[in-house]
PDB file of N, CA, C and O in Angstrom:
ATOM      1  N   UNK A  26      45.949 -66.785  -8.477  1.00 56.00           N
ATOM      2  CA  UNK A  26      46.200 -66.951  -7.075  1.00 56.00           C
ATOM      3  C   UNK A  26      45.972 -65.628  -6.345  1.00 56.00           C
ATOM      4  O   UNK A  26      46.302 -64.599  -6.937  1.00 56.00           O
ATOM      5  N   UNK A  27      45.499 -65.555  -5.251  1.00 59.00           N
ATOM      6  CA  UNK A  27      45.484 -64.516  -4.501  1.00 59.00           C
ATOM      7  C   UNK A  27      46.591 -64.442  -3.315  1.00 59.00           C
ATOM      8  O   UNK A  27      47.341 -65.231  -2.741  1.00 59.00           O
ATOM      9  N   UNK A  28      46.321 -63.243  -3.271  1.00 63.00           N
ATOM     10  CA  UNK A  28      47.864 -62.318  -2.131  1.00 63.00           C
ATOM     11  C   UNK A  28      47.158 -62.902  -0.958  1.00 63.00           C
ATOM     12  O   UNK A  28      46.021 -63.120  -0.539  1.00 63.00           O
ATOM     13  N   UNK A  29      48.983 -63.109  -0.498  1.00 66.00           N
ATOM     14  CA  UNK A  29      48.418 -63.835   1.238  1.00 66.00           C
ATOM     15  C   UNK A  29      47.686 -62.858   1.991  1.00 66.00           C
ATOM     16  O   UNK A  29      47.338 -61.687   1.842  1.00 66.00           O
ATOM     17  N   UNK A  30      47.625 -63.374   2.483  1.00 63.00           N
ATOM     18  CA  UNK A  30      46.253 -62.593   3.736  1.00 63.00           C
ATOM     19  C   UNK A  30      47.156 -62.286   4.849  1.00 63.00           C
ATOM     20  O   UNK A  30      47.951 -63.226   4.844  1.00 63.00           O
ATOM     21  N   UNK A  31      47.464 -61.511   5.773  1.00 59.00           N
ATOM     22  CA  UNK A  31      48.114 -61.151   6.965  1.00 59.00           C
ATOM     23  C   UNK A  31      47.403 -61.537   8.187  1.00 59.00           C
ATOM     24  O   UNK A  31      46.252 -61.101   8.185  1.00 59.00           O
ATOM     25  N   UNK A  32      47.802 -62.405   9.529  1.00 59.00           N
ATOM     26  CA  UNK A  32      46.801 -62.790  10.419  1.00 59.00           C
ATOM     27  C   UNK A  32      46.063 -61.403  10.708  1.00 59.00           C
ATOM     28  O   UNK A  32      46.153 -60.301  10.168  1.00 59.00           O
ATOM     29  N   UNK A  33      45.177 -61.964  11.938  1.00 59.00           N
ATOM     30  CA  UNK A  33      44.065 -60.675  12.251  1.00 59.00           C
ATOM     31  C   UNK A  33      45.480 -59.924  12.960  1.00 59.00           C
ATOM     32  O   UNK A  33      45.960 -58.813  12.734  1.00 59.00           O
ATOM     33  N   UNK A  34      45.884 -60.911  13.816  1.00 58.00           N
ATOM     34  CA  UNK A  34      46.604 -60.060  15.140  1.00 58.00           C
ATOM     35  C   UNK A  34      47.787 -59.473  14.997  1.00 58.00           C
ATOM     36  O   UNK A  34      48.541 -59.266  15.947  1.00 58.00           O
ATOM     37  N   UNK A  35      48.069 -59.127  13.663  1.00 56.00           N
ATOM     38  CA  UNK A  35      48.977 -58.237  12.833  1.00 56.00           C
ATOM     39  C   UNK A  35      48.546 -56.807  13.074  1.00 56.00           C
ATOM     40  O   UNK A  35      49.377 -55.934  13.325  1.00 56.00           O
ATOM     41  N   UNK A  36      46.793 -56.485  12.971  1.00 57.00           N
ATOM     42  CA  UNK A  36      46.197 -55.314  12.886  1.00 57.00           C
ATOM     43  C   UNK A  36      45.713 -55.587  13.870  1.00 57.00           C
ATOM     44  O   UNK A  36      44.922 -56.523  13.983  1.00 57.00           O
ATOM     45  N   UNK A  37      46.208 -54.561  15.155  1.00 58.00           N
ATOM     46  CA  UNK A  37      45.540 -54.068  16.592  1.00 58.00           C
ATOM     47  C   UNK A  37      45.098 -52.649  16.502  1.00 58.00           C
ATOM     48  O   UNK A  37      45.738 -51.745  15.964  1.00 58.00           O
ATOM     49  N   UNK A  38      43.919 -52.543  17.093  1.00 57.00           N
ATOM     50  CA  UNK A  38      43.473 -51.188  16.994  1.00 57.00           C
ATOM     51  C   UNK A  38      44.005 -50.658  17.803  1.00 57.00           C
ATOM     52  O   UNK A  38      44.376 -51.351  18.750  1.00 57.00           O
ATOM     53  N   UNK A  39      44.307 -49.140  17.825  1.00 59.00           N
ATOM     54  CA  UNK A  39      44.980 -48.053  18.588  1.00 59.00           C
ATOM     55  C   UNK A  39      44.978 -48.321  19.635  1.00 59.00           C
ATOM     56  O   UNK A  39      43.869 -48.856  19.651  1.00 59.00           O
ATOM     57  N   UNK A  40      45.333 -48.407  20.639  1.00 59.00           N
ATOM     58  CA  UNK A  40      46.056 -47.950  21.873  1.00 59.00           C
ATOM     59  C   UNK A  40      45.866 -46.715  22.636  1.00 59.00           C
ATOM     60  O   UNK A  40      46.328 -45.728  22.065  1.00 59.00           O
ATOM     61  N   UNK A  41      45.333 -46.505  23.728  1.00 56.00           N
ATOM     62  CA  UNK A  41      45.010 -44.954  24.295  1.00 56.00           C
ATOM     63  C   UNK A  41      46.382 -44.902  24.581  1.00 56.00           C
ATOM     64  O   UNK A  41      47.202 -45.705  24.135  1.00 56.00           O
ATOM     65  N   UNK A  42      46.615 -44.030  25.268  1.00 60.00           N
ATOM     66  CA  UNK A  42      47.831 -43.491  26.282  1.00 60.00           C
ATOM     67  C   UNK A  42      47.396 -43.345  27.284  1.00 60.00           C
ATOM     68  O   UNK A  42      48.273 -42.977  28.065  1.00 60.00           O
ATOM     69  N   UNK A  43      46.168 -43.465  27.869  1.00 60.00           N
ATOM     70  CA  UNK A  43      45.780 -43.097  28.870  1.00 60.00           C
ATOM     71  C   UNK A  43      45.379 -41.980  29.561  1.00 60.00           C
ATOM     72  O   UNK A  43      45.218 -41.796  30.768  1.00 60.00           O
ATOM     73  N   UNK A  44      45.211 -41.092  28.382  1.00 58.00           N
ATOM     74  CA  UNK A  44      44.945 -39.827  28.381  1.00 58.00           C
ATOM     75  C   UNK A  44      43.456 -39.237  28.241  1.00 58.00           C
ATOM     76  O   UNK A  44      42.923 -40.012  27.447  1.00 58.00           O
ATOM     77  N   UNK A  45      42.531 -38.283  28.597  1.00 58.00           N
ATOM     78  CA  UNK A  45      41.494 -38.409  28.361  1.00 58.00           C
ATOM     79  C   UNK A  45      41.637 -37.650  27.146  1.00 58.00           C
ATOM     80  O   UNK A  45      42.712 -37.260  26.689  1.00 58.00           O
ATOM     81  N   UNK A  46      40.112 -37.395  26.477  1.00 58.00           N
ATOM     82  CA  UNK A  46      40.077 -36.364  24.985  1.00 58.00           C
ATOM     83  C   UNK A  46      40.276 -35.098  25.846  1.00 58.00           C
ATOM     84  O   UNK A  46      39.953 -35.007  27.030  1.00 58.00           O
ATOM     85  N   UNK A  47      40.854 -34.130  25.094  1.00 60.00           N
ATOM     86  CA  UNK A  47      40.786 -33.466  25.135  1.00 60.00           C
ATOM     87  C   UNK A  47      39.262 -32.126  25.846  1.00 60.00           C
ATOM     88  O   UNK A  47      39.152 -31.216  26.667  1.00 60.00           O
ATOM     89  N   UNK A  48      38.587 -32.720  25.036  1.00 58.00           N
ATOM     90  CA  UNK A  48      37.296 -31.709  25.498  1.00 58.00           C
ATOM     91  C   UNK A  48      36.474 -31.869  26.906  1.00 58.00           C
ATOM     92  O   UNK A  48      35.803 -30.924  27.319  1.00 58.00           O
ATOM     93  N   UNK A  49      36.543 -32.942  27.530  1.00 56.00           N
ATOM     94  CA  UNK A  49      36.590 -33.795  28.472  1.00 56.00           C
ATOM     95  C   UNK A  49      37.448 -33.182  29.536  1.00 56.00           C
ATOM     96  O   UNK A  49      38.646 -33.333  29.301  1.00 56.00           O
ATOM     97  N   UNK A  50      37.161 -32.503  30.689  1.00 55.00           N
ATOM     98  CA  UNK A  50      37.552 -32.955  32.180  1.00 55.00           C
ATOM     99  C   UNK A  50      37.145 -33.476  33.300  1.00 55.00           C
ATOM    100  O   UNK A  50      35.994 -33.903  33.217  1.00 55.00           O
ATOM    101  N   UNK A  51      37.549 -33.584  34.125  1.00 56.00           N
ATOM    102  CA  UNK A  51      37.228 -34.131  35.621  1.00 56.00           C
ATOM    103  C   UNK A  51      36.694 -33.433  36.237  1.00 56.00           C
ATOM    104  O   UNK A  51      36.879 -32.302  35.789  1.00 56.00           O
ATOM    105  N   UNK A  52      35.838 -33.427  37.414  1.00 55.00           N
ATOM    106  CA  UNK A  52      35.508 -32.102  37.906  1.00 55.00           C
ATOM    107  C   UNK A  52      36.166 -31.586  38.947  1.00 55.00           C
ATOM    108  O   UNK A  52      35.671 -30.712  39.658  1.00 55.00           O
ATOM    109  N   UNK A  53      37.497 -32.149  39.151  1.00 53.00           N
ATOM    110  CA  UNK A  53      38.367 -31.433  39.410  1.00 53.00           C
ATOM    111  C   UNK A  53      39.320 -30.884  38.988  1.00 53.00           C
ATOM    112  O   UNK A  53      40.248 -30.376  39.616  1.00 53.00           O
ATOM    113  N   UNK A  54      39.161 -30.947  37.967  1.00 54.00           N
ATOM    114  CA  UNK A  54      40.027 -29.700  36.526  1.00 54.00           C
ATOM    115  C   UNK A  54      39.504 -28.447  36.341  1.00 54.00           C
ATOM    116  O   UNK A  54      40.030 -27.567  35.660  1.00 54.00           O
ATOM    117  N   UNK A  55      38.506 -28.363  36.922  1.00 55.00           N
ATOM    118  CA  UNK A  55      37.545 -27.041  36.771  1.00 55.00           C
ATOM    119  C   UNK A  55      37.963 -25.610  37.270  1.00 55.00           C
ATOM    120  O   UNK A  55      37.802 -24.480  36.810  1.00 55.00           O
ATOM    121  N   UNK A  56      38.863 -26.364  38.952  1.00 55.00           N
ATOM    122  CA  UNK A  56      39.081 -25.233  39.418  1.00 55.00           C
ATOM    123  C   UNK A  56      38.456 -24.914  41.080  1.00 55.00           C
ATOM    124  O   UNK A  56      38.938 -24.150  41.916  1.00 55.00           O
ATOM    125  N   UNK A  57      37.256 -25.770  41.191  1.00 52.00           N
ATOM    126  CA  UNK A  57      36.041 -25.748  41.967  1.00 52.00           C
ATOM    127  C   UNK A  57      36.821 -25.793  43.218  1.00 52.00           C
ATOM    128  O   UNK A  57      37.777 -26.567  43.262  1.00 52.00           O
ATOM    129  N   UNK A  58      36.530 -25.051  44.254  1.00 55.00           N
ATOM    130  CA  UNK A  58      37.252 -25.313  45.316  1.00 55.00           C
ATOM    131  C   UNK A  58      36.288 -26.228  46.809  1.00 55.00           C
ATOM    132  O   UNK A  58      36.793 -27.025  47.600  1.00 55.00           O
ATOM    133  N   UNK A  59      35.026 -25.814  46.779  1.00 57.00           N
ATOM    134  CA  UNK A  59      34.351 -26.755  47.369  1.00 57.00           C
ATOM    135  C   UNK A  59      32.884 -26.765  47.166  1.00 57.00           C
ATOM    136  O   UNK A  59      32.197 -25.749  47.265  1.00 57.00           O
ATOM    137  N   UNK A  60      32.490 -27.768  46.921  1.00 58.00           N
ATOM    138  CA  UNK A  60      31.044 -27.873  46.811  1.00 58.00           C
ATOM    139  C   UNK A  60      30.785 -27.555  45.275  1.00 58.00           C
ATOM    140  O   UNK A  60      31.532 -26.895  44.552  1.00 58.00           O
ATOM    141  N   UNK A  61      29.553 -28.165  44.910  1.00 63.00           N
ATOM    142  CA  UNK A  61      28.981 -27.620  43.686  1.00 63.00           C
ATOM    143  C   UNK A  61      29.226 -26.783  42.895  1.00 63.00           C
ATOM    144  O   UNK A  61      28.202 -26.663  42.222  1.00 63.00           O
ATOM    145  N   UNK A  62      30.097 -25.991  42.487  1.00 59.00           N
ATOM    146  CA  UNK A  62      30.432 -24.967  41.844  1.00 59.00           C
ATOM    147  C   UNK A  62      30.221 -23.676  42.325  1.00 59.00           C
ATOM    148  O   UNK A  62      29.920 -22.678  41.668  1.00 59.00           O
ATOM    149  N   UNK A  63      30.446 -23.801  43.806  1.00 78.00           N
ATOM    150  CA  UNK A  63      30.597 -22.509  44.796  1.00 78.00           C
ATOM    151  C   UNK A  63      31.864 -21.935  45.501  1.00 78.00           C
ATOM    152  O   UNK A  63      32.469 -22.489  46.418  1.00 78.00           O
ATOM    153  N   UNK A  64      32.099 -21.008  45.059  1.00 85.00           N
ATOM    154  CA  UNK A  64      33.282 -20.124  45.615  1.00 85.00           C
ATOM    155  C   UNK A  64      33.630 -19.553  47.209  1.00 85.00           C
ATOM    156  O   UNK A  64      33.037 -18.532  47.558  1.00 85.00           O
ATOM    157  N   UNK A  65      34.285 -19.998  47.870  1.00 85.00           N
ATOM    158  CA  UNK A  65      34.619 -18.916  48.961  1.00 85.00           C
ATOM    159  C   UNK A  65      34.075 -17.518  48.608  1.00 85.00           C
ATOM    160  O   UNK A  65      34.133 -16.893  47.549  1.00 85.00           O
ATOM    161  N   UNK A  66      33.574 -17.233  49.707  1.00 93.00           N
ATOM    162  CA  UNK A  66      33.632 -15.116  49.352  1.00 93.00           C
ATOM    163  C   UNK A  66      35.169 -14.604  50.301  1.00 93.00           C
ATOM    164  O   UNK A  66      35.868 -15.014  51.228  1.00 93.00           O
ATOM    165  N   UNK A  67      35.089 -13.501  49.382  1.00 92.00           N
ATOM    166  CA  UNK A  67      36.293 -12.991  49.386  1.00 92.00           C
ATOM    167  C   UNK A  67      36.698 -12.404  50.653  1.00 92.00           C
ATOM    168  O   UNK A  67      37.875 -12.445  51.012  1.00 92.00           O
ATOM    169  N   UNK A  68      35.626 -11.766  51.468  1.00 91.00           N
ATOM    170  CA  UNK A  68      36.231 -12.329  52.759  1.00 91.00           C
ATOM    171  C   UNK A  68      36.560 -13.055  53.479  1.00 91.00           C
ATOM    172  O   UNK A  68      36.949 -12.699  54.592  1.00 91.00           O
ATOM    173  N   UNK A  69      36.523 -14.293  53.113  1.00 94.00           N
ATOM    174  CA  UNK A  69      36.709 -15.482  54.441  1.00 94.00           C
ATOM    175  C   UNK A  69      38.539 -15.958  53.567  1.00 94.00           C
ATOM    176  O   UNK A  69      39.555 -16.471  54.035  1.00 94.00           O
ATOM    177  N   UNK A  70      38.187 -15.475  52.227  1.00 93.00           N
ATOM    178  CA  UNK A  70      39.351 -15.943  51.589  1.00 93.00           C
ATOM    179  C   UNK A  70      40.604 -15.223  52.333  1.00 93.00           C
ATOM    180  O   UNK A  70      41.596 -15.784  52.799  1.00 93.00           O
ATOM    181  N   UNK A  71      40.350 -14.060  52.326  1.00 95.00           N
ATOM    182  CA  UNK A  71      40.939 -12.945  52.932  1.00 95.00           C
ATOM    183  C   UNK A  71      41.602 -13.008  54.229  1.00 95.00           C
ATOM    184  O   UNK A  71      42.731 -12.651  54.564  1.00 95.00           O
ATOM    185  N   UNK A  72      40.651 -13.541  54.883  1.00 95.00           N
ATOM    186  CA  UNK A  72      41.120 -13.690  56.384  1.00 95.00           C
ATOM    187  C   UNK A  72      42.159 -15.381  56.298  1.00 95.00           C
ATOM    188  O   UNK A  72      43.230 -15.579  56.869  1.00 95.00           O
ATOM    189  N   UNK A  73      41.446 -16.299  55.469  1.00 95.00           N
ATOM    190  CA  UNK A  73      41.965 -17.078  55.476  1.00 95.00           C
ATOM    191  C   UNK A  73      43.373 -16.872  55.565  1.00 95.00           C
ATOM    192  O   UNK A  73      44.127 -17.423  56.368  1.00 95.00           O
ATOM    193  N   UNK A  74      43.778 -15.771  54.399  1.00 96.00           N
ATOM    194  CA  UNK A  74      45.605 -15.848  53.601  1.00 96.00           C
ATOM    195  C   UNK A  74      45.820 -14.964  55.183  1.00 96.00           C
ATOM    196  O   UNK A  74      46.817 -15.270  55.838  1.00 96.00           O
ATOM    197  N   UNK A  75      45.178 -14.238  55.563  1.00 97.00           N
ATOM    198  CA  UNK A  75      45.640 -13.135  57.194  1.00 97.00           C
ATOM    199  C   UNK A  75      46.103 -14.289  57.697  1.00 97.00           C
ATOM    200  O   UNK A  75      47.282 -14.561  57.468  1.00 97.00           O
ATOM    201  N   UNK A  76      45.122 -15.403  58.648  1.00 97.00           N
ATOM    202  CA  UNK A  76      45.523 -15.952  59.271  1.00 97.00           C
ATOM    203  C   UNK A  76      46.923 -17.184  59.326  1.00 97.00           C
ATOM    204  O   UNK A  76      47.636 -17.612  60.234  1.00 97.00           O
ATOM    205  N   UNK A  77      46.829 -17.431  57.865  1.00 97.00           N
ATOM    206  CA  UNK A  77      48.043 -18.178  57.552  1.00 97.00           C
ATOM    207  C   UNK A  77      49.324 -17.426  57.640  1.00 97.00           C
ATOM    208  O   UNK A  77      50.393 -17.931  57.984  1.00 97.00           O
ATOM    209  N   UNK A  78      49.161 -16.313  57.339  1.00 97.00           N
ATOM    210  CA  UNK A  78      50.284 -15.294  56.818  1.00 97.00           C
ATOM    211  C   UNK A  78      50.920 -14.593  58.726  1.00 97.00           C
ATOM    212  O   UNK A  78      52.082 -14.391  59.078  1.00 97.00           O
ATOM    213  N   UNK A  79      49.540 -14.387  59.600  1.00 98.00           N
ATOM    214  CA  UNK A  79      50.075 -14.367  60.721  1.00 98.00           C
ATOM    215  C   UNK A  79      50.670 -15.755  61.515  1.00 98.00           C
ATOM    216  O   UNK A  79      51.329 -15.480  62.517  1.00 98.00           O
ATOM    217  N   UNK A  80      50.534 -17.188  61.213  1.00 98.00           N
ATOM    218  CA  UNK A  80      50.690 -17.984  61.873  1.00 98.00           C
ATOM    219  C   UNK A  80      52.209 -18.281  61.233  1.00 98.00           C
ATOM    220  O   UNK A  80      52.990 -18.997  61.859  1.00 98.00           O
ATOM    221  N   UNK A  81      52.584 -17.677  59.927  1.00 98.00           N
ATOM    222  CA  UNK A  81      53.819 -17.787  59.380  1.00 98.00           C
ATOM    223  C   UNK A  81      55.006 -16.860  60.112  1.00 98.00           C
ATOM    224  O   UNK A  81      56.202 -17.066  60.314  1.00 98.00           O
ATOM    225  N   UNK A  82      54.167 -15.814  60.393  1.00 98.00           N
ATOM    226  CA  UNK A  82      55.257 -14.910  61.502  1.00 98.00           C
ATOM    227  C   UNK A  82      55.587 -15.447  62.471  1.00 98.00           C
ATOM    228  O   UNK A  82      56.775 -15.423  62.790  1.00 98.00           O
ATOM    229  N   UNK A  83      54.547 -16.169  63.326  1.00 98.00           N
ATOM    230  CA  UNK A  83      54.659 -16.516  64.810  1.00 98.00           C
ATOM    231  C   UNK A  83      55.657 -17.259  64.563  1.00 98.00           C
ATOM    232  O   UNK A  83      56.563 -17.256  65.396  1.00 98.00           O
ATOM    233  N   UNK A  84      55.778 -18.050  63.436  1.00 98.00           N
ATOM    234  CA  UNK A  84      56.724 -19.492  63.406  1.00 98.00           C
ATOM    235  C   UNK A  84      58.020 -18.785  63.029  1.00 98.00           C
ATOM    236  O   UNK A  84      58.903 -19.531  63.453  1.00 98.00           O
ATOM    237  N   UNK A  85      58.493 -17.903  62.545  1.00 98.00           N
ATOM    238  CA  UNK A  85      59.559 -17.262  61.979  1.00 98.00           C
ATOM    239  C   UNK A  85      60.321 -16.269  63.214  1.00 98.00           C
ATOM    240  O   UNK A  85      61.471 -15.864  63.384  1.00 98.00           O
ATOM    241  N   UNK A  86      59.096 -16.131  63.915  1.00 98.00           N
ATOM    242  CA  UNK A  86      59.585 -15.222  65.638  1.00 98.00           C
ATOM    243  C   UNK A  86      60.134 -16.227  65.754  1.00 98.00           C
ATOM    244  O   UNK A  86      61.284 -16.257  65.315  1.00 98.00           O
ATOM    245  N   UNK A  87      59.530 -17.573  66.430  1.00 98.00           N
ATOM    246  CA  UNK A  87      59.675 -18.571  67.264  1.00 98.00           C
ATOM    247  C   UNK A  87      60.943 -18.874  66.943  1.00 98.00           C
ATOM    248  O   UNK A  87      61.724 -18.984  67.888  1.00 98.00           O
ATOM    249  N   UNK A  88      61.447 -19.075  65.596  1.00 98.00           N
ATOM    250  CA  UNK A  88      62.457 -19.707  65.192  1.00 98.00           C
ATOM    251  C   UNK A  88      64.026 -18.369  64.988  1.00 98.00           C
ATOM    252  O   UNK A  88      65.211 -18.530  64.697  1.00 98.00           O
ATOM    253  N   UNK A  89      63.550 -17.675  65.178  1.00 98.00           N
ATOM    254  CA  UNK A  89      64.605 -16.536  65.646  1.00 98.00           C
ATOM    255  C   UNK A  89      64.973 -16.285  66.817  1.00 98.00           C
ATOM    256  O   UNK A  89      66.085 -15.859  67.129  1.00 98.00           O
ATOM    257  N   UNK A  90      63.904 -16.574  67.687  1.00 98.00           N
ATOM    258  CA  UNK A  90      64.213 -16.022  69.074  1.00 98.00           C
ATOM    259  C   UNK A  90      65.041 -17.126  69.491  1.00 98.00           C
ATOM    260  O   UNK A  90      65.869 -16.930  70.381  1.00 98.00           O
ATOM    261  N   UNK A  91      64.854 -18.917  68.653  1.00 98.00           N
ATOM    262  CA  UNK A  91      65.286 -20.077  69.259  1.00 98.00           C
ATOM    263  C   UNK A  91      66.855 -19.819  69.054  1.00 98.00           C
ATOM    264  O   UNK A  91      67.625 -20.142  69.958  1.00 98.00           O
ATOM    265  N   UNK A  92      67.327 -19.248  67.889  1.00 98.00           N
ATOM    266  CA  UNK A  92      67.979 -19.011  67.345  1.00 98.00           C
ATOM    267  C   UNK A  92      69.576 -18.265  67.931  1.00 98.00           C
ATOM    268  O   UNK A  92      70.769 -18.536  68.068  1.00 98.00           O
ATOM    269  N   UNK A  93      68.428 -16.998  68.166  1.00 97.00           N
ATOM    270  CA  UNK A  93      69.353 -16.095  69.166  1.00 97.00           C
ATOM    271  C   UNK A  93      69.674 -16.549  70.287  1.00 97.00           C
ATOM    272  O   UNK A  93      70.810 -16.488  70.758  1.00 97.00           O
ATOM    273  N   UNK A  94      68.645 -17.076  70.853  1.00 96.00           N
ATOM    274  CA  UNK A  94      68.674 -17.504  72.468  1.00 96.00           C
ATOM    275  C   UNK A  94      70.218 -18.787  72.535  1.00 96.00           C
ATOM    276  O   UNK A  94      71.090 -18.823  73.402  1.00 96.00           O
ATOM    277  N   UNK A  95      70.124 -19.390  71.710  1.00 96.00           N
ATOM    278  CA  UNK A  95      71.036 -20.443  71.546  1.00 96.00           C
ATOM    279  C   UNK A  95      72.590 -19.999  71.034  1.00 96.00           C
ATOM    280  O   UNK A  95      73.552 -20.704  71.339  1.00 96.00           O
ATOM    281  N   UNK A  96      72.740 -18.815  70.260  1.00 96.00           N
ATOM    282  CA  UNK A  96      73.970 -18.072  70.119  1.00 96.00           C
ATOM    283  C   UNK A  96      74.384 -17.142  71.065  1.00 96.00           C
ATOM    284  O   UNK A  96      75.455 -17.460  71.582  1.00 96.00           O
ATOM    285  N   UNK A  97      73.975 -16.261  71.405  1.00 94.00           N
ATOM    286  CA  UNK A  97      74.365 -15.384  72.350  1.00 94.00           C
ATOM    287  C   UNK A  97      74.883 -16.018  73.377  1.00 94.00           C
ATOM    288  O   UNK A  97      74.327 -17.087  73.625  1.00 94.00           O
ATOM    289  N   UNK A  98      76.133 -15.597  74.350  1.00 90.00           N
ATOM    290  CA  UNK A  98      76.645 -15.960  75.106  1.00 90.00           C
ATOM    291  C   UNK A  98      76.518 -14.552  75.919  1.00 90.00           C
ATOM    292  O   UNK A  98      76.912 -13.449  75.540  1.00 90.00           O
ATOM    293  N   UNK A  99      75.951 -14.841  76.971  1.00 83.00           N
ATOM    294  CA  UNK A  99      76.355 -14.162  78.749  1.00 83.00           C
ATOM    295  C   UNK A  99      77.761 -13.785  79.004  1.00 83.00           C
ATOM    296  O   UNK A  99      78.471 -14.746  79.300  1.00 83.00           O
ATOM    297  N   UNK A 100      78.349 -12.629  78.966  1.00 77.00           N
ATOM    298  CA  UNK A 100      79.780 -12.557  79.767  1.00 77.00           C
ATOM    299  C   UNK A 100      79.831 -13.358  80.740  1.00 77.00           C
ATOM    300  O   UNK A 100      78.922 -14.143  81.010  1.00 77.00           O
ATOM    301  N   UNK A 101      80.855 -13.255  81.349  1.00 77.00           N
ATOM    302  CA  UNK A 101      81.252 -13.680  82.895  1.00 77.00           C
ATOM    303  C   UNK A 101      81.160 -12.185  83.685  1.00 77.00           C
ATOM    304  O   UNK A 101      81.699 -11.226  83.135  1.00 77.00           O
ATOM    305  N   UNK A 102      80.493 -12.004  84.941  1.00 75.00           N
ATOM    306  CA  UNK A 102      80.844 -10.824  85.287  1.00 75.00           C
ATOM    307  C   UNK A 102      82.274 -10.225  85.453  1.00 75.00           C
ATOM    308  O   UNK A 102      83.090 -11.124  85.248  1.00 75.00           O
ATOM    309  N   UNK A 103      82.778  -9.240  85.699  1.00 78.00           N
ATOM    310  CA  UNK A 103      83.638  -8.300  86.033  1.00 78.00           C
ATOM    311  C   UNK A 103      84.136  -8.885  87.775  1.00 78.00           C
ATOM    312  O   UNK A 103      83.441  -8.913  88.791  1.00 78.00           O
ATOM    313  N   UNK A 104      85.009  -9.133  87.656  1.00 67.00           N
ATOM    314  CA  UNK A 104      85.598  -8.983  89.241  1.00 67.00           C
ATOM    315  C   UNK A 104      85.697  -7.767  89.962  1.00 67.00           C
ATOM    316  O   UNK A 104      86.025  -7.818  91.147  1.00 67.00           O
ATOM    317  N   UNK A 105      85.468  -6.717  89.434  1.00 69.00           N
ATOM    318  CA  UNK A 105      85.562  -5.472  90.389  1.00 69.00           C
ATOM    319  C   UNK A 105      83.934  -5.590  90.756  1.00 69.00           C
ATOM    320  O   UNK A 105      83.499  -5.300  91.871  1.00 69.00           O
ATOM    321  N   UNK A 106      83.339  -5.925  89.967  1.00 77.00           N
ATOM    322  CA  UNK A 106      81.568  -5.848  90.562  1.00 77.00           C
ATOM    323  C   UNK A 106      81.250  -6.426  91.133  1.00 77.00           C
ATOM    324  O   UNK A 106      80.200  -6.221  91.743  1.00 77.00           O
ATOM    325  N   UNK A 107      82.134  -7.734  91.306  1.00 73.00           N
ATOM    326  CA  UNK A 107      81.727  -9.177  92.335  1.00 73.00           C
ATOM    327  C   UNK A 107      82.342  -9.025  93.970  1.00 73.00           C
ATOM    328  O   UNK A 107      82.094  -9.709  94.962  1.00 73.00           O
ATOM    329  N   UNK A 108      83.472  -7.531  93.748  1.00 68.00           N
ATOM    330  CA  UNK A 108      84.313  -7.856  94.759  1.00 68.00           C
ATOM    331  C   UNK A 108      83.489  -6.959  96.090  1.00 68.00           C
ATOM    332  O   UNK A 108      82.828  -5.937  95.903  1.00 68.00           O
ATOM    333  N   UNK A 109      83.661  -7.459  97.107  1.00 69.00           N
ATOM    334  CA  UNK A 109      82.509  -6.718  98.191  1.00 69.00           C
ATOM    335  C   UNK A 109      83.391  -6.022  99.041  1.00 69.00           C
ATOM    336  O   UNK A 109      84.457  -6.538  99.379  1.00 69.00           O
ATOM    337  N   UNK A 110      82.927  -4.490  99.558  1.00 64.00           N
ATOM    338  CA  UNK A 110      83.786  -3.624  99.948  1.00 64.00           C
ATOM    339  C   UNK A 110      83.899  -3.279 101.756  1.00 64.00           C
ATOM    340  O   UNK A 110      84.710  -2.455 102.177  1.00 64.00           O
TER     341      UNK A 110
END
């Protein structure tokens, strides 16, 4: 007599995870920031981080001055300065 046989659908082949291989990326894994495998030059990069880095101040004034303006309290004047002679 021969050994039972196991159905097919006992043995499923592997399963990804959904992961790619390893050696394999996207071409946006690369790094590429725009276009074909062309870099900003380092001046425009430059000015770029300036201009962000100044538009980060303006917003950090803005939000101090809102700041102060909204705490500070005005005395009341002095009655000897109000009083007319």
């Amino acid at each position: 007599m021969s050994p039972e046989r196991k159905p097919s659908s006992a043995r499923r082949p592997a399963q990804s995870s959904g992961k790619k291989p390893a050696g394999k990326r996207s071409a946006g894994a690369r790094g590429r920031t725009s276009g074909p495998g062309k870099r900003r030059s380092l001046p425009r990069r430059l000015l770029r981080w300036c201009l962000f880095g100044l538009l980060g101040f303006l917003v950090l004034g803005a939000a101090a001055f809102a700041y102060l303006y909204a705490t500070i309290d005005i005395p009341n004047p002095n009655g000897d300065f109000t009083a007319q002679t």
